[in-house]
PDB file of C-alpha atoms in Angstrom:
ATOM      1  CA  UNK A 114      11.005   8.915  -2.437  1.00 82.00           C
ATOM      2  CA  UNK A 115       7.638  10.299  -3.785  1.00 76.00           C
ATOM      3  CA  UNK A 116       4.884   9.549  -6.534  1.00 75.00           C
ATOM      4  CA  UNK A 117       4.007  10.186 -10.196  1.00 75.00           C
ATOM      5  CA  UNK A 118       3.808  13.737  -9.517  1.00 79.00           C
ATOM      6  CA  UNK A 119       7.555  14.103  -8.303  1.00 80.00           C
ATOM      7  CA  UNK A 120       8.909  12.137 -11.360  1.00 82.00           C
ATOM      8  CA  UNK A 121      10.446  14.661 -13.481  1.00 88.00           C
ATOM      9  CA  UNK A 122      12.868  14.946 -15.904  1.00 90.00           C
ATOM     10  CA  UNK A 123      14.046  18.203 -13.321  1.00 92.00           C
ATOM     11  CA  UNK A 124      14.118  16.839  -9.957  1.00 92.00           C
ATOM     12  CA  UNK A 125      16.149  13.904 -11.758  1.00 92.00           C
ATOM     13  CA  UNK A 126      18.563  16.382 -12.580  1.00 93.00           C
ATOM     14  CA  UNK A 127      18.613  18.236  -9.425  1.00 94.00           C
ATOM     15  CA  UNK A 128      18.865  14.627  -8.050  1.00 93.00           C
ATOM     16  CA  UNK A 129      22.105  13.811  -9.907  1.00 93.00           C
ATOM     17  CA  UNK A 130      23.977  16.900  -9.665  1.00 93.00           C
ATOM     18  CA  UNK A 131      23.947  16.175  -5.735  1.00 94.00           C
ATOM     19  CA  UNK A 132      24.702  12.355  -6.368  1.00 91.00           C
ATOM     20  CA  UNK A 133      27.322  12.240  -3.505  1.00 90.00           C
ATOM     21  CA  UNK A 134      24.136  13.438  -1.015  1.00 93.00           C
ATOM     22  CA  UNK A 135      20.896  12.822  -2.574  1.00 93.00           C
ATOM     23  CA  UNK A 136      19.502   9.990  -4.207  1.00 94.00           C
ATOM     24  CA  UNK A 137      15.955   9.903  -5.898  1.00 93.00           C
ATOM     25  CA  UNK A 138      13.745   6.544  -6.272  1.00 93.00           C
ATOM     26  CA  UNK A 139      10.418   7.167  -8.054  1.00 92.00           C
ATOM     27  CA  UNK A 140       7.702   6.269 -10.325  1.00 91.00           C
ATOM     28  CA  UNK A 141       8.716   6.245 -13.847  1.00 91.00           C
ATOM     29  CA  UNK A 142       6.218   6.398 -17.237  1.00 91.00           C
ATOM     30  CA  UNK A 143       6.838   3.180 -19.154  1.00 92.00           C
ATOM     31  CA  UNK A 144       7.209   5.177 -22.287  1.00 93.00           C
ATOM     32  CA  UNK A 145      10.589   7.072 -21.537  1.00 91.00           C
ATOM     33  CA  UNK A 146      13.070   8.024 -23.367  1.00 92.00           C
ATOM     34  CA  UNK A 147      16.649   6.193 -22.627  1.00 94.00           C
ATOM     35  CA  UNK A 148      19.754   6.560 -24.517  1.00 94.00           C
ATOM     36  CA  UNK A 149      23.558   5.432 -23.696  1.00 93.00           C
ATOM     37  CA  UNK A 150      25.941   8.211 -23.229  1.00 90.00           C
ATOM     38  CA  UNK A 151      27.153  10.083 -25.701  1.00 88.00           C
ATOM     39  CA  UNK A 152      30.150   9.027 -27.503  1.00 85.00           C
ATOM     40  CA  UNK A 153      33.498  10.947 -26.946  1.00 84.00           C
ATOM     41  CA  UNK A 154      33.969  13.620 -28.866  1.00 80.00           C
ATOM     42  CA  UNK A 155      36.090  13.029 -31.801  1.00 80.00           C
ATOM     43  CA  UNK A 156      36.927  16.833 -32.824  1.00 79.00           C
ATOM     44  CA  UNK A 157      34.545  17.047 -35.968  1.00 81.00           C
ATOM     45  CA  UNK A 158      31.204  19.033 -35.920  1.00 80.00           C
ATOM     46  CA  UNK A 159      29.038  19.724 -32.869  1.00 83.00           C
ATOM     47  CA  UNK A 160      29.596  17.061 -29.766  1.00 83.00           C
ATOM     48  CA  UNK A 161      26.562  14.862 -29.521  1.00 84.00           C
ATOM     49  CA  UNK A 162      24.431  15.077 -26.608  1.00 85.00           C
ATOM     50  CA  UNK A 163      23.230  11.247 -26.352  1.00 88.00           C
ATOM     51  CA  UNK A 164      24.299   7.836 -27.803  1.00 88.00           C
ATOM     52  CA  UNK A 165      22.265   5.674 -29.568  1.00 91.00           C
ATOM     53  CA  UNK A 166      19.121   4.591 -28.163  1.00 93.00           C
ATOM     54  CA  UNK A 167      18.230   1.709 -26.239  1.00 94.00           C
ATOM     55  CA  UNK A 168      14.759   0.579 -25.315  1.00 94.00           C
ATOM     56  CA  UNK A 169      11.776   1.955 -23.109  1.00 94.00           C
ATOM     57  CA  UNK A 170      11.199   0.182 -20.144  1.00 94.00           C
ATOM     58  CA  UNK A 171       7.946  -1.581 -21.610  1.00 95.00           C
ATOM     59  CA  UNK A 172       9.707  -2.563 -24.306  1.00 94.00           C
ATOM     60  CA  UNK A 173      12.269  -4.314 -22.474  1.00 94.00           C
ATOM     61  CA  UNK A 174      10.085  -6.163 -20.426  1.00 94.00           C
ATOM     62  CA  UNK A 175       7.631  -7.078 -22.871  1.00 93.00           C
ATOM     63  CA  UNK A 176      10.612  -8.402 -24.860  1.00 92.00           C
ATOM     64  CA  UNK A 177      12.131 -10.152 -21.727  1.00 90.00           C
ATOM     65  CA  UNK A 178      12.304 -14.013 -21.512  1.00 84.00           C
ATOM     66  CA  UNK A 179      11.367 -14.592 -18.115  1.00 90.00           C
ATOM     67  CA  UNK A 180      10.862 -12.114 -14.912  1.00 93.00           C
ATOM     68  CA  UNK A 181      13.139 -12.449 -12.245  1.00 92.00           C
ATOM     69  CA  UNK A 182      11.045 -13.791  -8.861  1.00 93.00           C
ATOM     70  CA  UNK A 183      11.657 -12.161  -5.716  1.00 92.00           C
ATOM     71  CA  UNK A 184      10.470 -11.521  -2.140  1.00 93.00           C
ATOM     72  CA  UNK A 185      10.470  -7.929  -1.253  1.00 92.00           C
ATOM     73  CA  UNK A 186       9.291  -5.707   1.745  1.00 89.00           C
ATOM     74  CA  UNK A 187       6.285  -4.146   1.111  1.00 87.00           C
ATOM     75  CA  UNK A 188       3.837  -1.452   2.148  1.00 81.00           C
ATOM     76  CA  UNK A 189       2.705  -1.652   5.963  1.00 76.00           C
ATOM     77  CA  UNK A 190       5.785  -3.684   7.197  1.00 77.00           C
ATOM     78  CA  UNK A 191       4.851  -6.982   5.086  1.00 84.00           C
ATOM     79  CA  UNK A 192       6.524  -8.668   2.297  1.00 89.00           C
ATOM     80  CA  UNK A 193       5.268  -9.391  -1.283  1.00 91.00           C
ATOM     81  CA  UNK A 194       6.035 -11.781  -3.911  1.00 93.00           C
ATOM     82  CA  UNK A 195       6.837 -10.223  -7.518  1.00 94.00           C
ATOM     83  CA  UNK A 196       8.115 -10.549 -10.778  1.00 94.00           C
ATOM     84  CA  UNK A 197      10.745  -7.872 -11.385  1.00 94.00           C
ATOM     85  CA  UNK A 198      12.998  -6.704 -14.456  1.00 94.00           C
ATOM     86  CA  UNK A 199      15.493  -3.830 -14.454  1.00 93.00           C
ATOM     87  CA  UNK A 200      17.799  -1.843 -16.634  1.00 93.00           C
ATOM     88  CA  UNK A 201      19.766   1.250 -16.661  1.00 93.00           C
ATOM     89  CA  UNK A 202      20.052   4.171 -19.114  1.00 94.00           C
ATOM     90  CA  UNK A 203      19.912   7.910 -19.943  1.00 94.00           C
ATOM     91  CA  UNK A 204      17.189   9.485 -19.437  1.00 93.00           C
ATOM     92  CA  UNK A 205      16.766  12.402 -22.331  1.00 91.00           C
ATOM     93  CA  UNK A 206      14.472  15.509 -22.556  1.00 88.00           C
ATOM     94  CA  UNK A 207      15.226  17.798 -25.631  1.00 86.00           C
ATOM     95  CA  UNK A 208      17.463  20.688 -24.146  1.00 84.00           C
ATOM     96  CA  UNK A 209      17.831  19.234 -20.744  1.00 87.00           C
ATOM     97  CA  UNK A 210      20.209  16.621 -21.507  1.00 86.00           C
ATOM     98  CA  UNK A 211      21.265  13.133 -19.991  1.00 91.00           C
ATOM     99  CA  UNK A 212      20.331  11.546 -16.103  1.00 94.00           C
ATOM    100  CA  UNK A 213      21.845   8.347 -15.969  1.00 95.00           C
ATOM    101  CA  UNK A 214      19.100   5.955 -14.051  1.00 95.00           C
ATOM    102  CA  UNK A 215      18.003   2.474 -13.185  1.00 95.00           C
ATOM    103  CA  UNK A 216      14.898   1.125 -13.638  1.00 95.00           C
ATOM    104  CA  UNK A 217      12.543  -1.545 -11.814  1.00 95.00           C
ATOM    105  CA  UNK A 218      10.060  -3.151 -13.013  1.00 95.00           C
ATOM    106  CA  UNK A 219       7.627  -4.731 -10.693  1.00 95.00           C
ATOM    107  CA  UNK A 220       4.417  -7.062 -10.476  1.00 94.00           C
ATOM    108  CA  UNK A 221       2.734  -8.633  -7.569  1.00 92.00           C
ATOM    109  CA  UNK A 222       2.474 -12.186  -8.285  1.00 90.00           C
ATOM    110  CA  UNK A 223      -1.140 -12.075  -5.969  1.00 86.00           C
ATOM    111  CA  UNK A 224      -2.706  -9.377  -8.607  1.00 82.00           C
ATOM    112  CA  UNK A 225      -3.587  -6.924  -5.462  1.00 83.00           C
ATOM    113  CA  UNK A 226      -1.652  -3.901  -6.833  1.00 85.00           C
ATOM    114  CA  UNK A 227      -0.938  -3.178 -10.218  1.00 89.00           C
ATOM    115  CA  UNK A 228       2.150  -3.239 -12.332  1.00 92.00           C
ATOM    116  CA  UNK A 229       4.796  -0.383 -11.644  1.00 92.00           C
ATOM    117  CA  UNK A 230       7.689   1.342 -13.085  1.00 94.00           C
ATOM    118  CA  UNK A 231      10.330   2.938 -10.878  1.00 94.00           C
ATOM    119  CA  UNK A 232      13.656   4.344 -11.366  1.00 94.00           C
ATOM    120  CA  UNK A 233      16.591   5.722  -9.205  1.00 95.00           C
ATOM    121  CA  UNK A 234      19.251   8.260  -9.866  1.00 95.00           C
ATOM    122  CA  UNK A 235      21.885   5.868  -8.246  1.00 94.00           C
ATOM    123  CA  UNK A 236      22.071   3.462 -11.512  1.00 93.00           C
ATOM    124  CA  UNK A 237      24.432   0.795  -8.990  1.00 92.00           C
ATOM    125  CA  UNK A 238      21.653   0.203  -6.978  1.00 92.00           C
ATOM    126  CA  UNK A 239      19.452  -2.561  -7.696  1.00 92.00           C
ATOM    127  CA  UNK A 240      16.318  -3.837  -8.383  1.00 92.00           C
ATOM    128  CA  UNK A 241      15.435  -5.196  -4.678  1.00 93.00           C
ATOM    129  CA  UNK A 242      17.059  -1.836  -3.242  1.00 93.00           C
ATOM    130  CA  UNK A 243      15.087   0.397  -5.442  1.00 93.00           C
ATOM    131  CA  UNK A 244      11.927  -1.520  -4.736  1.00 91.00           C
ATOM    132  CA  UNK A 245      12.220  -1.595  -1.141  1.00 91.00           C
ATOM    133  CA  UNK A 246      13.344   2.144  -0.902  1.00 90.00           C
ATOM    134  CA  UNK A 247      10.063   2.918  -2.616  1.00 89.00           C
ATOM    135  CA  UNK A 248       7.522   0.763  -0.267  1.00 87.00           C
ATOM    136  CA  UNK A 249       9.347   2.194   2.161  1.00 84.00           C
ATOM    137  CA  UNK A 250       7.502   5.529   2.199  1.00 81.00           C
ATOM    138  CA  UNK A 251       5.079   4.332   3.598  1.00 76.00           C
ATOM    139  CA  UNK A 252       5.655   6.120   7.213  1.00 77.00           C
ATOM    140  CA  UNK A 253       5.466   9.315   4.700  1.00 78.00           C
ATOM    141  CA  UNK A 254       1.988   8.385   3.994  1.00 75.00           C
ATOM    142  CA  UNK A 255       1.031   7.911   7.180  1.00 79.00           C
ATOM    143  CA  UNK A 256       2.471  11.121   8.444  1.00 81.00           C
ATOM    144  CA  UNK A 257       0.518  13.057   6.129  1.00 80.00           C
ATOM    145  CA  UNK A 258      -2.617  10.865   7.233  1.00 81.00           C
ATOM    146  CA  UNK A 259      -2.418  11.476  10.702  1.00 82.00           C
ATOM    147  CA  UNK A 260      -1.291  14.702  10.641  1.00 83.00           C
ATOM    148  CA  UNK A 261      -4.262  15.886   8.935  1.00 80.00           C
ATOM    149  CA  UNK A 262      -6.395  14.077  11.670  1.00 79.00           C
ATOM    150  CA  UNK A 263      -4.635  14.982  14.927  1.00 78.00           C
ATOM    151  CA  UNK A 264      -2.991  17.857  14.086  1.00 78.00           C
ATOM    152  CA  UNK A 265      -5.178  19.146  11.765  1.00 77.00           C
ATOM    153  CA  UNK A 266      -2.069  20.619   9.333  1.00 76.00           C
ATOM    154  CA  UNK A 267      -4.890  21.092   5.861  1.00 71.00           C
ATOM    155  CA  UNK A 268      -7.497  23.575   8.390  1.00 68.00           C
ATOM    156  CA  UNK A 269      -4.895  26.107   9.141  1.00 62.00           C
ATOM    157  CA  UNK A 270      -6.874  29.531   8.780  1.00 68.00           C
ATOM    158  CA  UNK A 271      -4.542  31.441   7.018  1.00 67.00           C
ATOM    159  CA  UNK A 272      -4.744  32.017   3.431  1.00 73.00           C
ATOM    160  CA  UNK A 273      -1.547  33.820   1.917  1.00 78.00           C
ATOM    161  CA  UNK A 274       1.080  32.293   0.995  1.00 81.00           C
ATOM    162  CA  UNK A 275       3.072  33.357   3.631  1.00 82.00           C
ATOM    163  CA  UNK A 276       1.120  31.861   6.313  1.00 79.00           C
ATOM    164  CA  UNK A 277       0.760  28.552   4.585  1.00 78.00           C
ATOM    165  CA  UNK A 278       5.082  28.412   4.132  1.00 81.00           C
ATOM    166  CA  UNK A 279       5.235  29.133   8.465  1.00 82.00           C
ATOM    167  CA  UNK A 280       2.482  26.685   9.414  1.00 81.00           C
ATOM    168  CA  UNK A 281       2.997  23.777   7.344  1.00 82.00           C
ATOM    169  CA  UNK A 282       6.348  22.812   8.770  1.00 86.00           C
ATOM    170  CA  UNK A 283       6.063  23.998  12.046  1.00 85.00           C
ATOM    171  CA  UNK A 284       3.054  21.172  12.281  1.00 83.00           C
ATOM    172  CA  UNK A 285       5.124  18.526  10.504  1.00 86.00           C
ATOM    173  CA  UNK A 286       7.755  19.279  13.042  1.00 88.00           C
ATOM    174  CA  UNK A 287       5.534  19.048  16.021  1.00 87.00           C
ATOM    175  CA  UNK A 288       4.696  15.466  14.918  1.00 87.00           C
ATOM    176  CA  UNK A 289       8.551  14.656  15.126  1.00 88.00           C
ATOM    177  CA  UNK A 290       8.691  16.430  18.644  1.00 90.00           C
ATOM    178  CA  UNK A 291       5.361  14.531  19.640  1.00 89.00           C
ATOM    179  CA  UNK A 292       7.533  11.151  18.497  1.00 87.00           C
ATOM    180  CA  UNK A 293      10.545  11.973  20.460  1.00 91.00           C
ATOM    181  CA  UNK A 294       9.353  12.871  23.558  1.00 90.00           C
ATOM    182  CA  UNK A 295       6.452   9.875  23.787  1.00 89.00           C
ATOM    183  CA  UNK A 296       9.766   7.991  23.276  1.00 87.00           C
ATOM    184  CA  UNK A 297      11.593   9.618  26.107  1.00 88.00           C
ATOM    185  CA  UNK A 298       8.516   9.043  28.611  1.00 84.00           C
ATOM    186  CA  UNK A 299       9.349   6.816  30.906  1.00 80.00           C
ATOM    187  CA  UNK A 300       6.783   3.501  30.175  1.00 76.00           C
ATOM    188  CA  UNK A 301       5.004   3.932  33.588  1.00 65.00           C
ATOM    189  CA  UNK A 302       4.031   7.682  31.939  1.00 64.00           C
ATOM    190  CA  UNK A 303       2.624   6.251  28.851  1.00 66.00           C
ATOM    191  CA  UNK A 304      -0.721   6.447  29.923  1.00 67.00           C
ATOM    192  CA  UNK A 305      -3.935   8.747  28.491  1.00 56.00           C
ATOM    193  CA  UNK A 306      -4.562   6.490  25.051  1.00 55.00           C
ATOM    194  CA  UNK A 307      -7.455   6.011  23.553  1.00 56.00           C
ATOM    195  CA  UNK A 308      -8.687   2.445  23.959  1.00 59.00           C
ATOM    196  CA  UNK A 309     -10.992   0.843  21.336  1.00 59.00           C
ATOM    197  CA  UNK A 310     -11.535  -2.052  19.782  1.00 58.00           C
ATOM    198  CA  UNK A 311      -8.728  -3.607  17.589  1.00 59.00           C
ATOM    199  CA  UNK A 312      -6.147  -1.391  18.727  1.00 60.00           C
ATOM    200  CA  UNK A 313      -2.792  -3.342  18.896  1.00 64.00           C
ATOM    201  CA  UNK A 314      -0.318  -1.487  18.899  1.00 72.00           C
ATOM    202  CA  UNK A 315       0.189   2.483  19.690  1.00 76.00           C
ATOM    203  CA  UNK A 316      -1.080   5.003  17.423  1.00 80.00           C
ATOM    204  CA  UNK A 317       0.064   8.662  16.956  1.00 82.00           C
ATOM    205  CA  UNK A 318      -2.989   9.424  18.456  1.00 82.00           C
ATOM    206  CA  UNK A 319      -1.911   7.605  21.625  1.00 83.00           C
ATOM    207  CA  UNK A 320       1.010   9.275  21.936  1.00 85.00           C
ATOM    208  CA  UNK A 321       0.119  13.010  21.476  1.00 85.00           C
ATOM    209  CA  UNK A 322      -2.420  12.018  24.278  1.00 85.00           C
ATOM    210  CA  UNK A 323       0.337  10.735  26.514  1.00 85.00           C
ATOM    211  CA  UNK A 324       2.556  13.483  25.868  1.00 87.00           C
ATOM    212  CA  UNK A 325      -0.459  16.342  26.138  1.00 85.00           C
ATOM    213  CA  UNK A 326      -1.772  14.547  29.141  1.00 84.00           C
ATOM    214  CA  UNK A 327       2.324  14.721  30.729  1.00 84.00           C
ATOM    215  CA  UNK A 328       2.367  18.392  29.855  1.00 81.00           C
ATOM    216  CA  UNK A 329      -0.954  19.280  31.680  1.00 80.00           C
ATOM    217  CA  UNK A 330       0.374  17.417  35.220  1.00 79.00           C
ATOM    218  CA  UNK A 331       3.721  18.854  35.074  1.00 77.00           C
ATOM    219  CA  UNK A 332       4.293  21.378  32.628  1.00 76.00           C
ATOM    220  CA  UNK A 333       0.927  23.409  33.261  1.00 77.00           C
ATOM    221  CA  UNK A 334      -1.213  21.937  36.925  1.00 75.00           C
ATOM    222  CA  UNK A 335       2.285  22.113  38.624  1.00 73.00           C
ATOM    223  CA  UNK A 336       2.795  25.122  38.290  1.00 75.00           C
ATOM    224  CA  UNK A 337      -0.267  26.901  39.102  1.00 74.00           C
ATOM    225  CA  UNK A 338      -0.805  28.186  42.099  1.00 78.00           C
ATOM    226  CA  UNK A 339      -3.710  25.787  43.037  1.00 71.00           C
ATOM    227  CA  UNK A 340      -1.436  23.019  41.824  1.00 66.00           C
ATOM    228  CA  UNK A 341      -0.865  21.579  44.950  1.00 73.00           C
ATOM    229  CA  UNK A 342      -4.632  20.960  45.874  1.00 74.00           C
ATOM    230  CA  UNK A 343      -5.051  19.194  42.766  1.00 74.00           C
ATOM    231  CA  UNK A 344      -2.186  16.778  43.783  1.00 73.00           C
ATOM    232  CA  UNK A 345      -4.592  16.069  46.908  1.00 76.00           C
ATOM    233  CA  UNK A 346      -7.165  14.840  44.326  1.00 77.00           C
ATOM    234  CA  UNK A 347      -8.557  11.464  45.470  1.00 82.00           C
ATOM    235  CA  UNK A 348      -6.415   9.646  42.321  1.00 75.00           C
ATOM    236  CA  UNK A 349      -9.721   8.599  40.405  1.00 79.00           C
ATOM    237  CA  UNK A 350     -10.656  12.385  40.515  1.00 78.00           C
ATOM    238  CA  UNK A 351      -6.951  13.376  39.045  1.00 74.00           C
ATOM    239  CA  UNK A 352      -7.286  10.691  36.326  1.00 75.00           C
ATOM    240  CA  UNK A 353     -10.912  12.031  35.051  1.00 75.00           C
ATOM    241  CA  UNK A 354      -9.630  15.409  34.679  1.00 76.00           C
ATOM    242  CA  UNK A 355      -6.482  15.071  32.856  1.00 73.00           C
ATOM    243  CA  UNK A 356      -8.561  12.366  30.733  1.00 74.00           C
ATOM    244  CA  UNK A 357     -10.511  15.496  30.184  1.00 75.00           C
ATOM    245  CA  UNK A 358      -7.716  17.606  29.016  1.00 75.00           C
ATOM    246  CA  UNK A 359      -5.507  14.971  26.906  1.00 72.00           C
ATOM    247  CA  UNK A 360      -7.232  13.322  24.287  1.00 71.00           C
ATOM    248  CA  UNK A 361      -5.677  14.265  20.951  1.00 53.00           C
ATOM    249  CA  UNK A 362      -9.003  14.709  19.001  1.00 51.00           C
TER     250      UNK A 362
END
């Protein structure tokens, strides 16, 4: 999945050459170009690259009779009512040839977000699928969210391009390692989180604290030679100094 920015004619193609693996749901401008496939070739002239042409999204759905109403997951976990319309087609750029597609069209019925075009490289899938695939990125957005906060992945001192391509991904993957071994804590070692007001449920945040808080007491303390002396520590005493060392921020 991605945004605007991602919705190219190019990754479509790069998309649909590795149908049997990789399938691409993404914005798509209202104004594209979609043709049906190009008729077989009936040994006269040049073959034609594209069939005749069939309307742009925003024409079809200004031209529709009615929307079709569904409830969808949304962003966040919820669920949204909308008004929804879909097609399939080829998508054409001069000299780049066909993608075969199918696009979504979708509305909130409430008015809180505004109309949207989307399209898939998969052209069986349909309109629900494609419009649930989509909201569905929204753990991607908060990945990049709280990986610029706690594990600061956009202050990285290095400035070639070299350094960028060997940081970057060594941070994203220490947010998946953070993930998987707060899940493999044992409950009674979930401890070290941040309380404040509001907070419901457990943030990334909480669990690089639980994780850097089990790494001080028995990957580092444990193994120093003074370890054992701070296992004495009156319990109180042992809980203000690894509160000292774990907070994520």
């Amino acid at each position: 999945m991605g945004d605007s920015a991602y919705g190219t004619h190019e990754l479509a193609r790069f998309a649909h050459r590795r149908r049997g693996r990789l399938t691409l749901v993404i914005k798509l401008h209202p104004e594209a170009n979609l043709f049906e496939p190009p008729p077989a070739y009936c040994g006269l002239g040049r073959p034609r690259v594209k069939g005749a042409r069939i309307p742009k999204p925003r024409e079809a759905v200004v031209a529709a009779a009615r929307l079709r109403r569904l409830t969808v997951a949304w962003y966040g976990g919820g669920t949204r009512r909308v008004e929804t319309a879909s097609g399939a087609g080829c998508w054409y750029k001069r000299g780049e040839g066909l993608v075969p597609i199918r696009w979504a069209f979708v509305r909130d019925r409430d008015g809180a977000h505004r109309d949207e075009y989307f399209y898939a490289t998969d052209p069986t899938l349909d309109v629900r699928r494609v419009v649930e695939t989509y909201t569905g990125r929204w753990s991607v957005e908060t990945t990049f969210q709280e990986t610029r906060s706690d594990l600061h992945v956009q202050t990285t001192r290095g400035w070639s391009r070299e350094t960028v391509l060997r940081a970057t991904p060594c941070l994203f993957g220490l947010y998946s390692i953070v993930a998987m071994l707060y899940a493999a804590m044992p409950c009674g070692r979930r401890v070290g989180a941040v309380a404040w007001h509001g907070n419901s449920v457990v943030t990334f945040s909480d669990a690089l604290a639980s994780v850097r808080r089990w790494i001080w007491a028995e990957g580092v303390v444990a193994h120093l030679p003074d370890g054992p002396a701070v296992q004495k520590l009156p319990p109180p005493i042992r809980e203000v100094l690894y509160a000292s060392l774990a907070p994520a921020a």
